[in-house]
Structures are given as C-alpha cells and as structure tokens.
C-alpha cells in the first residue's frame, strides 16, 4: 500500500518556522528559571495509571475520560502523562529529593489528554511546569506567582491573574456538602453535565460554561464562607505579598481547578481577549500530595504553562539567533563551499550552505529569508564573491584561500553594528 498516512487527530508536529518561535520562548524561560533558582528535572512520559488515579483524582475529567491508557506486554496498566505534577512528586520521592530540604524544580515536555481538539486544545500539548517543595508559607506562593507574571510580561502577553483559596481539605469537605445541598435544591435548573458532576465531583459544576446556569451559579455558596481562620489569614497574607511585589490580581471566589490535589491557594492566568478555557498558566498549592503518594508530609506549590497557548499569545519575541553566513553555490563548487563552511565554523561562525543545486534566484531568496549577516556566492574553482546581506551590494571577489579571514572580518564588523 502507498499513499499518505494521516496524523493522529489533535497531535501535530512543530514545523521549523514555529520551532524557531518556540525555541526563542523556551530560551527566555530557561533564563528565568535560573533567575529564580529553579533546577531542571527530566521526567518520564510513561507512568503507571494508578499514579494519576490517586494524584489527579479518580473522579476528574482527566482520569475518567481523557487519559491514554493501555496495558503493556508485561500486563501493567500504563498511561501517557496527562500532566507533570504527579510524576514530579513520584520522581522526587523515589530520588530522595524531599528529605528535609527545599526544592525548586522545573520540567517541560509533551502531555496527553484525549480532549475534543479545537484551537488552543490538543491531544498532545506541551507544558512548562515549575514546582517548589518544602516551603509552607504564602511567601513561596507569591514568588512562584511573580515568576509566572514575569514570564508573561517578558513576552508581552496580557492576562488577568485570578486567585482563590480552597482552604484545607476539611474546609473543602464542608463546602462540598453545602454546595451539594444548594445544587440539589435546584436540580431542575442543572444541565445533564452538571447533574452528572453533582453526583461525582460537585465542585466541577462551578466550571460550567452554560449561560443558562450562570445565574444559578452566581447565587451558589462560595468556599470563602467555609475557610478556617488559618486558611483565611494565609490567603490574606498572600494577597498582601502580591500587592507588595506589584503583581496585579483579582480574587475569583468560584475558581476551583480541575485536579483534586489542590489545597489553599489556586491561581490561573486568563488572556484578556479570550474566554476562560484559554487559561494559559494554572497552578496552586498541593500540600497533601507527597504524603498521599507515599512520601513524608511535604509542602508543595507550582504551576504549569500551556506552551501552545503561550506561544500563540506572544507579542514580544526574544530575537532568534542570527545566522552569520549563507553560502550560495553551484553544483561544481559544492566541495569548495563545504570546506569554506567548515573553516568558518572553526572560526566560531554559524553557517548554512545551499546544497540543493537550485537556481541562484531561489538560493538568494532562501539566504534573505534566513536573515544571514553575510551572503557569499561561489563563482568558480578559484573565487568566491561576497554579497552584503540585505543591500545586495558586492563586497568584492576573493580567492577561496582568503575567504575565511575576509568573511570573519565582515561578520565581526556587522555584529558590532548589531550591538553584539
Ligand atoms: P492544568 O490546569 O490541567 O494544570 O493544565 C495547565 C495548563 O496546561 C492549562 O492552563 C493549559 O494552558 C494547558 N493545557 C491543559 N490541557 C491542554 C490541552 N488539551 N491543550 C493545550 N493546552 C492544555 C496542570 O496540569 C497542573 N499539573 C498544574 C500545576 C503544576 N499545578 C501545580 N503544579
């Protein structure tokens, strides 16, 4: 059989023009991770299914409907990771990272959820996550949130920061009862989805986007009425810290988040111009998870950036690396061109050589598209012409032997003008 094979729905490659944007964003994020003292951890994509059932929650959309789960050849039930926090905790326990020490970790990579694909929602998507362990107070929350705010500010992304507190597990349990009581009393006004959630995970009813239910939900009790004194003072302190750091936020009394492991603070950033499902960064505190997964009780807080959504919103991209030299050549001079390229790379320059045997016109177009500082064109066995990038002004013709020194000189002068 021949013919084209379709890709998997909601699973896309990143083509080179997009990959350049991603890399610029990722380079910026790496620098910020260093600036906040976070260290990279590389996590597996495959985990045992029970990890997510226990950590994210048996009765969540992710575990109930969205995981890519299969039985491997040893008979184990495995899942492609739908998120990074559970795996980070598991790896941290196994690697002994939480023994009486604070940790600041970051990870990035593909996640998998079998959701209905649409703009900004994919089945394979990428998260950049940060997780801080062993710090109990609101200070680390404020610092992690400041990091998120800086990510967005640096890339020119405008988004609203929403914060709420889910209190302790006990606060949440009492709130859950009150909410069920309220919603059950108005059962006739709930849509099918909400009726199902009412039985299994009532807090998720608050996430409904159905406009017919907006009025009902606006009247629903809020978690704030069920906070303990300690939960309340923790949340008030966080708000004071954010204000002191100059991070703008809004308190969103109905923000609950879709994963079960959160306690106390939850937060997310939603772009100004779009709807709530376009949340670009989301996270919160999850103090119970490490012990739930078999470790010693450990404070934890973090967030994950949805990279597809972030890259789509970027208005100020850090400049991509500049190509120093583009070499145009006819087929008979290709070996000469290769030798020159290697010589230039020995001198520390970045070089692309056009080896497709294309017309001079199409080679020139490609050279311009690359934004090369200098374009050179092989003439014959003896000589190569130096063409100024952009202006297409001849810089003269040199022998192949002279070329490395002369080109390096011109690139150096241009880099100086470019401010490097
Ligand atoms: P989450 O809210 O499930 O949280 O996902 C975080 C972000 O990942 C979302 O705000 C969104 O930007 C992106 N995202 C989620 N699903 C998709 C999708 N199908 N397509 C594209 N982007 C998507 C978590 O995953 C938590 N682990 C965050 C966290 C870290 N909490 C504490 N630490």
Tab-separated table of C-alpha atoms and ligand atoms in Angstrom:
chain	number	residue	atom	x	y	z
A	1	UNK	CA	0.000	0.000	0.000
A	2	UNK	CA	1.214	3.504	-0.775
A	3	UNK	CA	-0.253	6.945	-0.117
A	4	UNK	CA	-0.232	9.477	2.615
A	5	UNK	CA	-0.817	8.453	6.224
A	6	UNK	CA	-2.859	10.909	8.240
A	7	UNK	CA	-1.516	12.188	11.558
A	8	UNK	CA	-3.332	11.495	14.825
A	9	UNK	CA	-6.138	13.986	15.486
A	10	UNK	CA	-5.074	16.714	17.912
A	11	UNK	CA	-1.416	15.685	17.621
A	12	UNK	CA	0.719	17.992	15.480
A	13	UNK	CA	4.372	18.383	14.573
A	14	UNK	CA	6.089	21.704	15.076
A	15	UNK	CA	7.344	22.897	11.694
A	16	UNK	CA	10.646	24.798	11.501
A	17	UNK	CA	9.142	28.311	11.341
A	18	UNK	CA	7.135	27.594	14.508
A	19	UNK	CA	10.023	25.777	16.147
A	20	UNK	CA	12.086	28.974	15.874
A	21	UNK	CA	9.420	30.859	17.856
A	22	UNK	CA	9.178	28.079	20.433
A	23	UNK	CA	12.909	27.978	20.890
A	24	UNK	CA	13.075	31.714	21.480
A	25	UNK	CA	10.323	31.417	24.110
A	26	UNK	CA	11.986	28.382	25.705
A	27	UNK	CA	15.383	30.099	25.838
A	28	UNK	CA	13.735	33.016	27.673
A	29	UNK	CA	12.024	30.620	30.093
A	30	UNK	CA	15.292	28.794	30.836
A	31	UNK	CA	16.955	32.086	31.737
A	32	UNK	CA	14.054	32.947	34.047
A	33	UNK	CA	14.247	29.538	35.738
A	34	UNK	CA	17.891	30.287	36.563
A	35	UNK	CA	16.956	33.750	37.798
A	36	UNK	CA	14.555	32.207	40.343
A	37	UNK	CA	16.829	29.329	41.402
A	38	UNK	CA	14.764	26.533	39.813
A	39	UNK	CA	16.621	23.444	38.573
A	40	UNK	CA	15.585	21.189	35.726
A	41	UNK	CA	14.203	17.694	36.290
A	42	UNK	CA	13.515	15.391	33.314
A	43	UNK	CA	10.514	13.198	33.854
A	44	UNK	CA	9.226	10.070	32.121
A	45	UNK	CA	6.298	10.302	29.740
A	46	UNK	CA	5.001	6.875	30.788
A	47	UNK	CA	3.788	6.205	34.312
A	48	UNK	CA	1.616	3.630	35.997
A	49	UNK	CA	-2.049	4.520	35.577
A	50	UNK	CA	-2.670	4.335	39.330
A	51	UNK	CA	-0.355	7.345	39.838
A	52	UNK	CA	-2.849	9.637	38.111
A	53	UNK	CA	-5.902	7.930	39.587
A	54	UNK	CA	-4.515	8.604	43.059
A	55	UNK	CA	-2.927	12.042	42.471
A	56	UNK	CA	-5.180	13.839	39.999
A	57	UNK	CA	-8.275	12.083	41.351
A	58	UNK	CA	-10.417	9.111	40.321
A	59	UNK	CA	-13.422	11.353	39.657
A	60	UNK	CA	-11.882	14.038	37.447
A	61	UNK	CA	-12.370	14.582	33.731
A	62	UNK	CA	-8.689	13.829	33.164
A	63	UNK	CA	-8.753	10.379	34.765
A	64	UNK	CA	-12.325	9.444	33.846
A	65	UNK	CA	-12.301	10.442	30.200
A	66	UNK	CA	-9.043	11.800	28.893
A	67	UNK	CA	-6.098	9.518	29.612
A	68	UNK	CA	-4.265	7.482	27.005
A	69	UNK	CA	-4.163	4.231	28.957
A	70	UNK	CA	-3.046	0.819	27.757
A	71	UNK	CA	-1.814	-2.493	29.058
A	72	UNK	CA	1.802	-3.154	28.108
A	73	UNK	CA	3.328	-6.510	27.236
A	74	UNK	CA	4.042	-7.220	30.910
A	75	UNK	CA	0.378	-6.742	31.728
A	76	UNK	CA	0.868	-3.413	33.562
A	77	UNK	CA	-1.638	-0.613	33.093
A	78	UNK	CA	0.335	2.419	31.931
A	79	UNK	CA	-0.725	5.906	30.878
A	80	UNK	CA	0.858	8.663	28.838
A	81	UNK	CA	1.221	11.508	31.305
A	82	UNK	CA	-1.746	13.927	31.200
A	83	UNK	CA	0.158	16.445	33.390
A	84	UNK	CA	3.515	16.764	35.125
A	85	UNK	CA	2.916	17.325	38.835
A	86	UNK	CA	2.127	13.721	39.816
A	87	UNK	CA	5.208	12.387	38.016
A	88	UNK	CA	7.392	15.107	39.530
A	89	UNK	CA	6.262	14.137	43.027
A	90	UNK	CA	6.751	10.442	42.303
A	91	UNK	CA	10.266	11.011	40.938
A	92	UNK	CA	11.095	13.319	43.857
A	93	UNK	CA	10.066	10.710	46.437
A	94	UNK	CA	11.962	7.967	44.644
A	95	UNK	CA	15.050	10.174	44.220
A	96	UNK	CA	15.036	11.287	47.864
A	97	UNK	CA	14.645	14.955	46.926
A	98	UNK	CA	12.253	15.839	49.726
A	99	UNK	CA	14.217	14.721	52.795
A	100	UNK	CA	14.379	17.839	54.973
A	101	UNK	CA	15.235	20.072	52.074
A	102	UNK	CA	13.517	22.665	49.960
A	103	UNK	CA	13.489	22.031	46.215
A	104	UNK	CA	12.705	24.255	43.272
A	105	UNK	CA	12.225	22.191	40.123
A	106	UNK	CA	11.113	22.764	36.554
A	107	UNK	CA	10.289	20.403	33.683
A	108	UNK	CA	8.896	20.651	30.221
A	109	UNK	CA	7.608	18.366	27.534
A	110	UNK	CA	4.572	16.772	25.924
A	111	UNK	CA	1.416	15.840	27.844
A	112	UNK	CA	-1.515	13.813	26.501
A	113	UNK	CA	-5.250	14.233	27.028
A	114	UNK	CA	-7.994	12.796	24.862
A	115	UNK	CA	-9.999	16.031	24.732
A	116	UNK	CA	-12.037	17.369	21.840
A	117	UNK	CA	-9.440	19.173	19.716
A	118	UNK	CA	-10.075	22.842	18.959
A	119	UNK	CA	-7.982	25.998	18.823
A	120	UNK	CA	-5.765	26.017	21.918
A	121	UNK	CA	-6.793	22.488	22.925
A	122	UNK	CA	-4.852	19.496	21.653
A	123	UNK	CA	-4.429	15.827	22.486
A	124	UNK	CA	-0.669	16.152	22.583
A	125	UNK	CA	0.280	19.518	24.068
A	126	UNK	CA	3.278	20.839	25.931
A	127	UNK	CA	3.605	22.138	29.444
A	128	UNK	CA	6.404	24.004	31.149
A	129	UNK	CA	5.971	23.304	34.849
A	130	UNK	CA	7.570	24.692	37.993
A	131	UNK	CA	7.184	23.013	41.385
A	132	UNK	CA	8.536	24.217	44.751
A	133	UNK	CA	8.726	21.820	47.725
A	134	UNK	CA	9.292	22.164	51.450
A	135	UNK	CA	8.042	25.752	51.824
A	136	UNK	CA	4.801	26.157	53.715
A	137	UNK	CA	4.003	29.872	53.896
A	138	UNK	CA	2.449	32.262	51.410
A	139	UNK	CA	5.904	33.716	50.528
A	140	UNK	CA	6.804	30.927	48.105
A	141	UNK	CA	3.347	31.171	46.520
A	142	UNK	CA	3.933	34.885	45.974
A	143	UNK	CA	7.365	34.178	44.482
A	144	UNK	CA	6.072	31.458	42.149
A	145	UNK	CA	3.241	33.746	41.046
A	146	UNK	CA	5.723	36.586	40.493
A	147	UNK	CA	7.695	34.217	38.264
A	148	UNK	CA	4.554	33.474	36.227
A	149	UNK	CA	3.822	37.196	35.946
A	150	UNK	CA	7.365	37.814	34.758
A	151	UNK	CA	7.094	35.102	32.091
A	152	UNK	CA	4.036	36.824	30.653
A	153	UNK	CA	5.418	40.365	30.986
A	154	UNK	CA	8.680	39.414	29.293
A	155	UNK	CA	6.812	38.018	26.289
A	156	UNK	CA	4.331	40.878	26.070
A	157	UNK	CA	1.330	38.676	26.963
A	158	UNK	CA	-1.533	40.470	28.695
A	159	UNK	CA	-3.548	38.229	31.010
A	160	UNK	CA	-5.636	38.509	34.176
A	161	UNK	CA	-4.362	36.708	37.244
A	162	UNK	CA	-7.187	35.073	39.190
A	163	UNK	CA	-6.544	33.746	42.692
A	164	UNK	CA	-8.658	31.858	45.199
A	165	UNK	CA	-8.212	29.644	48.218
A	166	UNK	CA	-9.724	26.177	48.550
A	167	UNK	CA	-8.754	26.134	52.234
A	168	UNK	CA	-7.773	22.878	53.899
A	169	UNK	CA	-9.263	19.508	52.932
A	170	UNK	CA	-11.678	19.909	55.862
A	171	UNK	CA	-12.820	23.358	54.660
A	172	UNK	CA	-13.372	21.901	51.227
A	173	UNK	CA	-15.359	18.944	52.568
A	174	UNK	CA	-17.732	21.231	54.468
A	175	UNK	CA	-18.069	23.468	51.415
A	176	UNK	CA	-18.758	20.478	49.213
A	177	UNK	CA	-21.674	19.466	51.439
A	178	UNK	CA	-23.128	22.973	51.335
A	179	UNK	CA	-22.742	23.171	47.570
A	180	UNK	CA	-24.392	19.794	47.014
A	181	UNK	CA	-27.235	20.881	49.257
A	182	UNK	CA	-27.720	24.091	47.236
A	183	UNK	CA	-27.409	22.461	43.809
A	184	UNK	CA	-29.659	19.526	44.720
A	185	UNK	CA	-32.344	22.017	45.770
A	186	UNK	CA	-32.183	23.464	42.222
A	187	UNK	CA	-31.768	20.160	40.415
A	188	UNK	CA	-34.357	21.172	37.781
A	189	UNK	CA	-32.103	24.036	36.611
A	190	UNK	CA	-28.989	21.882	36.111
A	191	UNK	CA	-27.948	20.633	32.670
A	192	UNK	CA	-27.016	16.973	32.091
A	193	UNK	CA	-23.330	17.555	32.515
A	194	UNK	CA	-23.856	19.324	35.819
A	195	UNK	CA	-26.231	16.625	37.085
A	196	UNK	CA	-23.520	14.081	36.442
A	197	UNK	CA	-20.912	16.238	38.155
A	198	UNK	CA	-23.225	16.851	41.097
A	199	UNK	CA	-23.122	13.149	41.891
A	200	UNK	CA	-19.432	12.620	41.388
A	201	UNK	CA	-17.442	15.873	41.734
A	202	UNK	CA	-19.759	18.748	42.643
A	203	UNK	CA	-17.084	21.475	42.705
A	204	UNK	CA	-16.714	20.983	38.961
A	205	UNK	CA	-20.287	22.212	38.435
A	206	UNK	CA	-18.870	25.690	39.132
A	207	UNK	CA	-16.805	25.346	35.951
A	208	UNK	CA	-19.890	25.110	33.746
A	209	UNK	CA	-19.812	27.489	30.779
A	210	UNK	CA	-23.546	27.080	30.150
A	211	UNK	CA	-25.048	30.619	30.170
A	212	UNK	CA	-28.408	29.222	31.315
A	213	UNK	CA	-26.802	28.213	34.565
A	214	UNK	CA	-24.843	31.424	35.172
A	215	UNK	CA	-27.490	32.977	37.426
A	216	UNK	CA	-27.845	29.812	39.487
A	217	UNK	CA	-24.086	29.542	39.976
A	218	UNK	CA	-23.753	33.231	40.811
A	219	UNK	CA	-26.021	32.605	43.819
A	220	UNK	CA	-24.225	29.447	44.920
A	221	UNK	CA	-22.351	29.460	48.242
A	222	UNK	CA	-18.631	30.225	47.884
A	223	UNK	CA	-15.728	28.469	49.541
A	224	UNK	CA	-14.779	31.674	51.389
A	225	UNK	CA	-17.653	31.082	53.811
A	226	UNK	CA	-16.056	27.778	54.805
A	227	UNK	CA	-12.437	28.839	55.288
A	228	UNK	CA	-10.868	28.156	58.677
A	229	UNK	CA	-9.281	31.155	60.428
A	230	UNK	CA	-5.877	29.832	59.406
A	231	UNK	CA	-6.875	29.411	55.755
A	232	UNK	CA	-8.227	32.926	55.714
A	233	UNK	CA	-5.110	34.510	57.197
A	234	UNK	CA	-2.893	32.526	54.799
A	235	UNK	CA	-4.853	33.834	51.817
A	236	UNK	CA	-4.902	37.408	53.140
A	237	UNK	CA	-1.132	37.277	53.625
A	238	UNK	CA	-0.646	36.034	50.061
A	239	UNK	CA	-2.662	38.971	48.754
A	240	UNK	CA	-0.554	41.395	50.818
A	241	UNK	CA	2.636	39.848	49.436
A	242	UNK	CA	1.415	40.079	45.851
A	243	UNK	CA	0.484	43.701	46.351
A	244	UNK	CA	3.898	44.421	47.858
A	245	UNK	CA	5.555	42.781	44.825
A	246	UNK	CA	3.422	44.839	42.441
A	247	UNK	CA	1.659	41.787	40.946
A	248	UNK	CA	-1.919	42.674	39.943
A	249	UNK	CA	-4.565	40.038	40.726
A	250	UNK	CA	-8.289	39.501	41.119
A	251	UNK	CA	-9.873	37.268	43.741
A	252	UNK	CA	-12.134	34.764	41.947
A	253	UNK	CA	-14.370	33.172	44.596
A	254	UNK	CA	-15.543	30.418	42.239
A	255	UNK	CA	-12.173	29.361	40.848
A	256	UNK	CA	-11.823	25.668	41.794
A	257	UNK	CA	-9.480	23.985	39.229
A	258	UNK	CA	-9.956	20.544	37.689
A	259	UNK	CA	-7.492	18.435	39.669
A	260	UNK	CA	-8.135	17.047	43.150
A	261	UNK	CA	-4.746	17.623	44.748
A	262	UNK	CA	-5.058	21.347	45.493
A	263	UNK	CA	-5.363	22.851	48.968
A	264	UNK	CA	-5.249	26.535	49.975
A	265	UNK	CA	-4.123	28.767	47.114
A	266	UNK	CA	-5.139	28.171	43.486
A	267	UNK	CA	-4.494	30.572	40.624
A	268	UNK	CA	-4.591	30.956	36.887
A	269	UNK	CA	-3.901	33.486	34.181
A	270	UNK	CA	-6.526	34.028	31.510
A	271	UNK	CA	-5.767	36.197	28.479
A	272	UNK	CA	-7.720	39.447	28.298
A	273	UNK	CA	-9.183	38.918	24.891
A	274	UNK	CA	-10.420	35.340	25.105
A	275	UNK	CA	-12.651	33.052	27.106
A	276	UNK	CA	-11.857	31.203	30.304
A	277	UNK	CA	-10.980	27.917	28.574
A	278	UNK	CA	-7.936	29.670	27.135
A	279	UNK	CA	-6.192	29.687	30.518
A	280	UNK	CA	-2.511	29.949	29.743
A	281	UNK	CA	-0.910	29.251	33.138
A	282	UNK	CA	-2.556	27.437	36.036
A	283	UNK	CA	-1.474	26.066	39.378
A	284	UNK	CA	-1.730	26.127	43.125
A	285	UNK	CA	-0.659	24.624	46.423
A	286	UNK	CA	-0.894	20.857	46.916
A	287	UNK	CA	0.436	20.088	50.385
A	288	UNK	CA	-1.199	16.652	50.691
A	289	UNK	CA	0.120	15.034	47.532
A	290	UNK	CA	3.623	13.967	48.553
A	291	UNK	CA	2.333	12.001	51.557
A	292	UNK	CA	-0.575	10.633	49.531
A	293	UNK	CA	1.963	9.164	47.120
A	294	UNK	CA	3.977	7.576	49.927
A	295	UNK	CA	6.447	10.329	50.897
A	296	UNK	CA	6.804	12.293	54.125
A	297	UNK	CA	4.394	15.250	54.503
A	298	UNK	CA	5.862	17.995	52.300
A	299	UNK	CA	4.560	21.434	51.372
A	300	UNK	CA	4.263	21.969	47.630
A	301	UNK	CA	3.197	24.660	45.196
A	302	UNK	CA	3.595	25.089	41.462
A	303	UNK	CA	2.086	25.858	38.108
A	304	UNK	CA	2.193	24.726	34.506
A	305	UNK	CA	2.293	26.883	31.413
A	306	UNK	CA	0.364	25.644	28.372
A	307	UNK	CA	3.090	26.213	25.788
A	308	UNK	CA	0.878	26.170	22.669
A	309	UNK	CA	-1.329	28.841	24.249
A	310	UNK	CA	1.634	30.883	25.466
A	311	UNK	CA	3.448	30.887	22.124
A	312	UNK	CA	0.223	31.874	20.335
A	313	UNK	CA	-0.145	34.925	22.621
A	314	UNK	CA	3.418	36.176	22.465
A	315	UNK	CA	3.717	39.712	21.103
A	316	UNK	CA	7.332	40.358	22.030
A	317	UNK	CA	9.600	37.547	20.944
A	318	UNK	CA	13.205	37.463	22.080
A	319	UNK	CA	15.392	37.760	18.948
A	320	UNK	CA	16.267	34.359	17.475
A	321	UNK	CA	19.955	33.545	16.969
A	322	UNK	CA	21.334	35.277	13.867
A	323	UNK	CA	22.824	33.241	11.028
A	324	UNK	CA	26.271	34.674	10.264
A	325	UNK	CA	26.925	33.373	6.763
A	326	UNK	CA	24.865	31.870	3.955
A	327	UNK	CA	26.813	30.206	1.150
A	328	UNK	CA	25.250	30.013	-2.310
A	329	UNK	CA	26.915	27.594	-4.660
A	330	UNK	CA	26.514	25.835	-7.986
A	331	UNK	CA	26.897	22.054	-8.009
A	332	UNK	CA	30.503	22.058	-9.266
A	333	UNK	CA	31.695	24.243	-6.360
A	334	UNK	CA	29.870	22.321	-3.600
A	335	UNK	CA	33.016	20.731	-2.175
A	336	UNK	CA	34.759	24.144	-2.073
A	337	UNK	CA	31.690	25.534	-0.309
A	338	UNK	CA	31.746	22.736	2.263
A	339	UNK	CA	35.415	23.353	3.028
A	340	UNK	CA	34.759	27.072	3.416
A	341	UNK	CA	31.780	26.416	5.695
A	342	UNK	CA	33.879	24.178	7.955
A	343	UNK	CA	36.628	26.814	8.060
A	344	UNK	CA	34.096	29.480	9.064
A	345	UNK	CA	32.641	27.209	11.751
A	346	UNK	CA	36.177	26.622	13.080
A	347	UNK	CA	36.330	30.415	13.384
A	348	UNK	CA	33.152	30.295	15.520
A	349	UNK	CA	30.585	31.445	12.949
A	350	UNK	CA	27.159	29.951	12.167
A	351	UNK	CA	26.854	28.902	8.536
A	352	UNK	CA	24.202	27.480	6.201
A	353	UNK	CA	25.244	26.108	2.808
A	354	UNK	CA	22.734	25.675	-0.024
A	355	UNK	CA	23.408	22.221	-1.489
A	356	UNK	CA	20.195	21.561	-3.415
A	357	UNK	CA	21.592	22.699	-6.759
A	358	UNK	CA	18.826	25.293	-7.081
A	359	UNK	CA	18.852	28.437	-9.239
A	360	UNK	CA	20.785	31.466	-7.983
A	361	UNK	CA	17.486	33.304	-7.599
A	362	UNK	CA	15.939	30.750	-5.275
A	363	UNK	CA	19.187	30.405	-3.322
A	364	UNK	CA	19.232	34.178	-2.825
A	365	UNK	CA	15.629	34.128	-1.633
A	366	UNK	CA	16.450	31.461	0.939
A	367	UNK	CA	19.525	33.443	2.050
A	368	UNK	CA	17.394	36.570	2.593
A	369	UNK	CA	14.706	34.557	4.420
A	370	UNK	CA	17.383	33.298	6.827
A	371	UNK	CA	18.360	36.870	7.643
A	372	UNK	CA	22.046	35.979	7.182
A	373	UNK	CA	24.548	38.703	8.094
A	374	UNK	CA	26.634	37.934	5.043
A	375	UNK	CA	25.791	36.078	1.851
A	376	UNK	CA	28.596	34.650	-0.270
A	377	UNK	CA	28.316	33.094	-3.680
A	378	UNK	CA	30.731	30.559	-5.198
A	379	UNK	CA	31.946	31.808	-8.582
A	380	UNK	CA	34.283	29.068	-9.866
A	381	UNK	CA	37.170	26.848	-8.753
A	382	UNK	CA	39.242	29.904	-7.848
A	383	UNK	CA	36.948	32.542	-6.422
A	384	UNK	CA	34.005	33.372	-4.235
A	385	UNK	CA	32.001	36.604	-4.227
A	386	UNK	CA	30.961	38.305	-1.024
A	387	UNK	CA	27.486	39.798	-1.177
A	388	UNK	CA	26.357	42.101	1.598
A	389	UNK	CA	23.197	40.662	3.175
A	390	UNK	CA	20.168	42.822	2.561
A	391	UNK	CA	21.701	45.505	0.374
A	392	UNK	CA	22.951	43.023	-2.252
A	393	UNK	CA	25.977	45.227	-2.700
A	394	UNK	CA	29.121	43.460	-3.884
A	395	UNK	CA	31.899	43.414	-1.273
A	396	UNK	CA	34.337	42.096	-3.756
A	397	UNK	CA	35.632	38.848	-5.002
A	398	UNK	CA	38.224	36.899	-3.037
A	399	UNK	CA	40.048	33.624	-3.507
A	400	UNK	CA	38.800	30.621	-1.535
A	401	UNK	CA	42.023	30.768	0.492
A	402	UNK	CA	41.365	34.367	1.568
A	403	UNK	CA	37.665	33.802	2.212
A	404	UNK	CA	37.631	32.681	5.861
A	405	UNK	CA	39.646	35.655	7.085
A	406	UNK	CA	37.764	38.223	4.989
A	407	UNK	CA	34.274	36.903	5.795
A	408	UNK	CA	35.070	36.635	9.520
A	409	UNK	CA	36.178	40.273	9.443
A	410	UNK	CA	32.934	41.447	7.791
A	411	UNK	CA	30.736	39.364	10.107
A	412	UNK	CA	32.609	40.762	13.120
A	413	UNK	CA	32.067	44.337	11.925
A	414	UNK	CA	28.359	43.696	11.268
A	415	UNK	CA	27.867	42.035	14.654
A	416	UNK	CA	29.344	45.149	16.267
A	417	UNK	CA	26.857	47.357	14.441
A	418	UNK	CA	24.053	44.992	15.541
A	419	UNK	CA	25.170	45.638	19.128
A	420	UNK	CA	26.647	42.266	19.997
B	1	LIG	P1	-3.943	22.137	34.202
B	1	LIG	O1	-4.811	23.292	34.516
B	1	LIG	O2	-4.616	20.837	33.971
B	1	LIG	O3	-2.927	22.005	35.413
B	1	LIG	O4	-3.032	22.453	32.959
B	1	LIG	C1	-2.165	23.578	32.958
B	1	LIG	C2	-2.183	24.271	31.626
B	1	LIG	O5	-1.893	23.341	30.579
B	1	LIG	C3	-3.533	24.837	31.220
B	1	LIG	O6	-3.770	26.085	31.832
B	1	LIG	C4	-3.370	24.969	29.721
B	1	LIG	O7	-2.665	26.145	29.403
B	1	LIG	C5	-2.534	23.760	29.384
B	1	LIG	N1	-3.395	22.686	28.847
B	1	LIG	C6	-4.116	21.784	29.537
B	1	LIG	N2	-4.776	20.953	28.690
B	1	LIG	C7	-4.463	21.346	27.434
B	1	LIG	C8	-4.804	20.881	26.119
B	1	LIG	N3	-5.595	19.821	25.930
B	1	LIG	N4	-4.293	21.538	25.053
B	1	LIG	C9	-3.469	22.603	25.228
B	1	LIG	N5	-3.108	23.066	26.434
B	1	LIG	C10	-3.593	22.449	27.531
B	1	LIG	C11	-1.964	21.044	35.487
B	1	LIG	O8	-1.670	20.291	34.606
B	1	LIG	C12	-1.198	21.084	36.796
B	1	LIG	N6	-0.211	19.998	36.777
B	1	LIG	C13	-0.547	22.435	37.006
B	1	LIG	C14	0.242	22.500	38.275
B	1	LIG	C15	1.578	22.379	38.423
B	1	LIG	N7	-0.275	22.649	39.485
B	1	LIG	C16	0.703	22.628	40.372
B	1	LIG	N8	1.821	22.461	39.732
